[in-house]
Amino acid sequence: MSQLSRNIKDFRKNSGLTQRELAKKLQVAPTAISAWELGRNQPLMDKLEQMAQIFGVKKSELLGEYTAENSKQDGANTISNIYNELTESNKKKVIDFATILRDKQNRKPIKLTTLFITGFVSAGNGVVQDDYVDAEITIPTDEVPDNFDSVAKVIGESMAPKIKDGDLLFIKNTPQVDYNDIAVFQVNGENFVKQLKNDGTPYLKSLNPDYDDIILSEHDDIRTIGEVVSVYREN
């Protein structure tokens, strides 16, 4: 196979054309294109000129002065030459920008999941059970845990920095949790996210020292809504 044959085939493929499509543009039979690419025959000069126009290359490139691979290399050399003429600060800018382009090109598409926020929970002064919102939110799928029953939005900072105002809580419904677990509790009709503790007397602990704990008594109406299995915070 001659260099011309290889070039016709390479430039045709680089142009996204089939043999039949190229043949139609040149008004020849598809078998003629096949014969040229196999080196059995050579195209006439007028067909070479037409192909060069179709491929967007010089006729000399098609004839073998440059291969399709050489053209790619020429582009790389041009970039390299320009880069070498830059100042050090501008070289850094080129590298930074090229890195951004590379990372964007190679970035995998992010899968998203839409969830319903079914209510609020307090990390502060308490929120009544009836404060439901039924709002939708879309977050990356890999941020969604495998096993949860409901999603609630946090109001307040009593559990900061672990749980902050605006965070989403993924809750696994359960009537009972262990001490030291962080869970959602309903106390006298109000919902709280707290840590269950017992220092002789059970209480709900605030992780933020600027907020008071909730001391529980036998007179309180207390219900465990569920354990917090995961926390999502928007960037």
Short mmCIF file of C-alpha atoms in Angstrom, two decimals:
data_model
loop_
_atom_site.label_atom_id
_atom_site.label_comp_id
_atom_site.label_asym_id
_atom_site.label_seq_id
_atom_site.Cartn_x
_atom_site.Cartn_y
_atom_site.Cartn_z
CA MET A 1 0.00 0.00 0.00
CA SER A 2 1.41 3.38 -1.02
CA GLN A 3 1.49 6.50 1.14
CA LEU A 4 -1.22 8.00 -1.08
CA SER A 5 -3.48 5.00 -0.45
CA ARG A 6 -2.98 5.26 3.30
CA ASN A 7 -3.61 9.00 3.22
CA ILE A 8 -6.87 8.68 1.29
CA LYS A 9 -8.12 6.14 3.80
CA ASP A 10 -6.92 8.10 6.87
CA PHE A 11 -8.23 11.48 5.71
CA ARG A 12 -11.55 9.91 4.66
CA LYS A 13 -12.00 8.39 8.12
CA ASN A 14 -10.90 11.61 9.84
CA SER A 15 -13.58 13.42 7.81
CA GLY A 16 -16.21 10.93 9.01
CA LEU A 17 -17.00 9.68 5.51
CA THR A 18 -17.72 6.16 4.34
CA GLN A 19 -16.34 4.93 1.03
CA ARG A 20 -19.84 5.18 -0.44
CA GLU A 21 -20.29 8.78 0.77
CA LEU A 22 -16.92 9.86 -0.63
CA ALA A 23 -17.68 8.13 -3.92
CA LYS A 24 -20.95 10.06 -4.20
CA LYS A 25 -19.17 13.37 -3.65
CA LEU A 26 -16.57 12.51 -6.31
CA GLN A 27 -19.16 10.99 -8.68
CA VAL A 28 -17.30 7.72 -8.95
CA ALA A 29 -18.20 4.15 -8.05
CA PRO A 30 -17.58 3.01 -4.43
CA THR A 31 -15.32 0.30 -5.86
CA ALA A 32 -13.02 3.06 -7.16
CA ILE A 33 -12.51 4.38 -3.61
CA SER A 34 -11.79 0.86 -2.40
CA ALA A 35 -9.24 0.34 -5.17
CA TRP A 36 -7.50 3.65 -4.36
CA GLU A 37 -7.26 2.79 -0.65
CA LEU A 38 -5.91 -0.69 -1.43
CA GLY A 39 -3.34 0.73 -3.83
CA ARG A 40 -4.68 -1.13 -6.83
CA ASN A 41 -5.34 2.07 -8.77
CA GLN A 42 -4.56 5.77 -8.32
CA PRO A 43 -7.02 8.63 -8.74
CA LEU A 44 -6.61 11.15 -11.54
CA MET A 45 -5.33 14.61 -10.65
CA ASP A 46 -8.79 16.23 -10.77
CA LYS A 47 -10.09 13.67 -8.25
CA LEU A 48 -7.07 14.32 -6.01
CA GLU A 49 -7.86 18.03 -6.04
CA GLN A 50 -11.52 17.35 -5.22
CA MET A 51 -10.56 15.03 -2.34
CA ALA A 52 -8.14 17.59 -0.92
CA GLN A 53 -10.98 20.15 -0.86
CA ILE A 54 -13.37 17.63 0.72
CA PHE A 55 -10.83 16.68 3.41
CA GLY A 56 -9.79 20.27 3.99
CA VAL A 57 -6.08 19.57 3.35
CA LYS A 58 -3.46 20.55 0.80
CA LYS A 59 -3.06 18.35 -2.26
CA SER A 60 0.60 17.87 -1.28
CA GLU A 61 -0.56 16.43 2.06
CA LEU A 62 -2.83 13.99 0.30
CA LEU A 63 -0.03 12.93 -2.04
CA GLY A 64 2.20 11.99 0.85
CA GLU A 65 4.17 15.04 1.92
CA TYR A 66 2.26 14.80 5.19
CA THR A 67 0.23 11.96 6.60
CA ALA A 68 -2.91 12.37 8.68
CA GLU A 69 -0.78 11.52 11.68
CA ASN A 70 1.81 14.11 10.65
CA SER A 71 -0.94 16.74 10.61
CA LYS A 72 -1.81 15.95 14.20
CA GLN A 73 1.86 16.12 15.11
CA ASP A 74 2.19 19.49 13.36
CA GLY A 75 -0.59 20.83 15.55
CA ALA A 76 1.19 19.57 18.66
CA ASN A 77 4.45 21.12 17.49
CA THR A 78 2.73 24.45 16.86
CA ILE A 79 1.32 24.48 20.39
CA SER A 80 4.72 23.51 21.79
CA ASN A 81 6.47 26.28 19.87
CA ILE A 82 4.00 28.91 21.03
CA TYR A 83 4.27 27.66 24.62
CA ASN A 84 8.06 27.94 24.57
CA GLU A 85 7.79 31.61 23.55
CA LEU A 86 5.63 32.52 26.56
CA THR A 87 6.79 34.03 29.84
CA GLU A 88 6.80 31.79 32.89
CA SER A 89 3.64 33.41 34.26
CA ASN A 90 1.81 32.93 30.96
CA LYS A 91 3.04 29.32 30.72
CA LYS A 92 1.38 28.70 34.08
CA LYS A 93 -1.87 30.20 32.78
CA VAL A 94 -1.76 27.90 29.75
CA ILE A 95 -1.18 24.85 31.94
CA ASP A 96 -3.99 25.86 34.32
CA PHE A 97 -6.43 26.38 31.44
CA ALA A 98 -5.39 23.16 29.70
CA THR A 99 -5.87 21.27 32.96
CA ILE A 100 -9.39 22.67 33.30
CA LEU A 101 -10.22 21.62 29.72
CA ARG A 102 -8.78 18.13 30.28
CA ASP A 103 -10.67 17.61 33.54
CA LYS A 104 -13.91 18.88 32.00
CA GLN A 105 -13.43 16.58 28.99
CA ASN A 106 -12.79 13.52 31.17
CA ARG A 107 -15.43 14.30 33.78
CA LYS A 108 -18.09 11.65 34.08
CA PRO A 109 -21.69 12.88 33.93
CA ILE A 110 -23.19 13.30 37.39
CA LYS A 111 -26.30 11.23 38.04
CA LEU A 112 -28.99 13.09 39.94
CA THR A 113 -31.86 11.95 42.17
CA THR A 114 -34.95 13.98 43.05
CA LEU A 115 -36.16 13.70 46.66
CA PHE A 116 -39.11 15.03 48.64
CA ILE A 117 -38.37 17.00 51.80
CA THR A 118 -41.23 15.94 54.06
CA GLY A 119 -40.65 18.32 56.98
CA PHE A 120 -38.42 20.48 59.13
CA VAL A 121 -36.51 19.53 62.25
CA SER A 122 -35.06 21.97 64.72
CA ALA A 123 -31.46 22.35 65.71
CA GLY A 124 -32.56 25.21 67.92
CA ASN A 125 -35.86 26.06 69.55
CA GLY A 126 -38.12 23.37 68.16
CA VAL A 127 -40.40 23.00 65.17
CA VAL A 128 -43.92 21.66 65.36
CA GLN A 129 -44.73 18.34 63.71
CA ASP A 130 -47.24 19.95 61.31
CA ASP A 131 -44.61 22.07 59.55
CA TYR A 132 -44.41 19.90 56.44
CA VAL A 133 -43.16 21.29 53.17
CA ASP A 134 -43.35 18.49 50.57
CA ALA A 135 -40.68 20.31 48.56
CA GLU A 136 -38.51 18.67 45.91
CA ILE A 137 -34.73 18.81 45.80
CA THR A 138 -32.33 17.26 43.29
CA ILE A 139 -28.94 16.08 44.55
CA PRO A 140 -26.14 13.82 43.22
CA THR A 141 -27.21 10.18 43.36
CA ASP A 142 -24.01 9.08 45.10
CA GLU A 143 -24.95 11.36 48.05
CA VAL A 144 -28.16 9.39 48.67
CA PRO A 145 -27.79 6.55 51.22
CA ASP A 146 -29.15 3.10 50.45
CA ASN A 147 -31.44 2.74 53.46
CA PHE A 148 -33.65 5.61 54.65
CA ASP A 149 -37.35 6.39 55.00
CA SER A 150 -37.66 10.17 54.91
CA VAL A 151 -35.78 13.42 54.35
CA ALA A 152 -36.02 16.46 56.63
CA LYS A 153 -34.46 19.91 56.48
CA VAL A 154 -32.60 21.36 59.45
CA ILE A 155 -33.37 24.75 60.96
CA GLY A 156 -30.83 26.13 63.40
CA GLU A 157 -27.24 25.58 64.48
CA SER A 158 -27.43 23.67 67.77
CA MET A 159 -25.79 20.59 66.19
CA ALA A 160 -23.03 22.47 64.36
CA PRO A 161 -20.53 21.76 63.03
CA LYS A 162 -21.70 18.17 62.38
CA ILE A 163 -25.18 19.29 61.31
CA LYS A 164 -25.77 22.85 60.16
CA ASP A 165 -28.71 25.07 59.27
CA GLY A 166 -30.09 24.06 55.85
CA ASP A 167 -28.65 20.53 55.86
CA LEU A 168 -30.77 17.61 54.74
CA LEU A 169 -31.17 14.66 57.09
CA PHE A 170 -31.79 11.15 55.80
CA ILE A 171 -33.83 9.44 58.49
CA LYS A 172 -34.43 5.75 59.13
CA ASN A 173 -37.72 5.41 60.98
CA THR A 174 -37.38 3.57 64.30
CA PRO A 175 -39.15 3.84 67.66
CA GLN A 176 -35.92 3.47 69.61
CA VAL A 177 -32.25 4.42 69.24
CA ASP A 178 -29.15 3.77 71.31
CA TYR A 179 -27.49 6.29 73.57
CA ASN A 180 -25.02 8.52 71.71
CA ASP A 181 -26.98 8.13 68.47
CA ILE A 182 -28.05 11.28 66.65
CA ALA A 183 -31.72 11.10 65.85
CA VAL A 184 -34.91 13.06 65.35
CA PHE A 185 -37.10 13.26 68.44
CA GLN A 186 -40.52 14.75 69.04
CA VAL A 187 -40.78 16.42 72.43
CA ASN A 188 -44.15 17.88 73.41
CA GLY A 189 -45.16 18.20 69.77
CA GLU A 190 -41.93 19.75 68.51
CA ASN A 191 -39.27 18.03 66.37
CA PHE A 192 -35.60 18.19 67.28
CA VAL A 193 -32.42 16.66 65.89
CA LYS A 194 -30.20 15.89 68.88
CA GLN A 195 -27.86 13.32 70.35
CA LEU A 196 -29.43 11.00 72.90
CA LYS A 197 -27.40 10.94 76.13
CA ASN A 198 -27.82 9.56 79.64
CA ASP A 199 -25.76 10.75 82.59
CA GLY A 200 -28.10 9.25 85.15
CA THR A 201 -30.92 11.23 83.60
CA PRO A 202 -31.69 10.98 79.87
CA TYR A 203 -31.37 14.19 77.88
CA LEU A 204 -30.98 15.42 74.32
CA LYS A 205 -27.55 16.93 73.76
CA SER A 206 -26.71 19.91 71.54
CA LEU A 207 -23.27 19.55 69.95
CA ASN A 208 -22.92 23.32 69.70
CA PRO A 209 -21.91 24.60 73.18
CA ASP A 210 -23.77 27.86 72.55
CA TYR A 211 -27.07 25.98 72.76
CA ASP A 212 -28.70 24.34 75.79
CA ASP A 213 -29.38 20.64 76.04
CA ILE A 214 -32.95 19.42 76.41
CA ILE A 215 -33.44 17.75 79.79
CA LEU A 216 -36.18 15.13 79.64
CA SER A 217 -38.65 14.34 82.39
CA GLU A 218 -41.43 11.84 82.94
CA HIS A 219 -43.94 14.62 82.29
CA ASP A 220 -42.72 15.18 78.74
CA ASP A 221 -44.44 13.65 75.73
CA ILE A 222 -41.44 12.08 73.99
CA ARG A 223 -41.31 10.06 70.79
CA THR A 224 -38.37 8.86 68.73
CA ILE A 225 -39.04 9.52 65.05
CA GLY A 226 -35.92 7.99 63.59
CA GLU A 227 -32.15 7.73 63.47
CA VAL A 228 -30.14 10.10 61.27
CA VAL A 229 -28.29 7.79 58.87
CA SER A 230 -26.74 10.46 56.65
CA VAL A 231 -26.42 14.23 56.26
CA TYR A 232 -26.29 16.13 52.96
CA ARG A 233 -24.96 19.66 52.73
CA GLU A 234 -25.09 21.68 49.52
CA ASN A 235 -21.80 23.22 48.46
#
